[in-house]
Amino acid sequence: WSREDITGLTGEVIKSYGFASKTMRKNLKELFDSIADYWCDFGRHYDIVDYAYPVTLEIGGYDVNGIIDLIVKENDSSVNLIHFIRSRDEMRNYHYFYMEVLHYYAYALLENDDFEINSLILHVLDENKQYEIAFDEDENIILDYLKSVVSHIEADSYPKREVNCPNCEFSEVT
């Protein structure tokens, strides 16, 4: 895809947000421009396997759900998982936090699907920078974190925020 193709596609998506405020449409355009930058600088080397891919991992009797932004294949049969974020100046160590999220996605993917995972990639859209680490299946850095998340949910002690993604909003333990 060329930058013009991406700009045309994202322009159509923005038009479909006719209900959105002018500010929201401007923010969407900036975000989509960042995605176009990503694709032109990094993405053209990948074959897309899937995107917005839902995953679930059972932790402590609860299903912990997530969405993998992009699953791509490079030259061999293994895949890379890519998570897109915008920089979080108010959040210290956000790179580390999101790499943990990517580890969760990888474990959930391995438990439920037949993939060989090569690397985990965090792409910060507004910086157009990529951070990549090799995935090590034996490095269980995320499982303790997820157990703590479950304990907070059980205790009803977690921040409740409005979000724009119906897949991310937590409403109740089922």
Coordinates of C-alpha atoms in Angstrom, one line a residue, residues 11 22-23 28 32 58-59 62 106 110 142 167 173:
G11 CA -10.1 9.6 4.9
K22 CA -14.4 18.5 14.7
T23 CA -11.7 18.0 17.4
L28 CA -8.4 10.7 14.2
F32 CA -4.3 7.8 11.0
E58 CA -7.9 -18.1 31.9
I59 CA -6.2 -16.7 35.1
Y62 CA -11.4 -15.7 35.2
A106 CA 1.6 -14.1 23.2
L110 CA -0.1 -19.9 22.2
I142 CA 3.2 -11.4 32.9
N167 CA -14.0 -4.5 23.6
V173 CA -17.3 -10.1 36.4

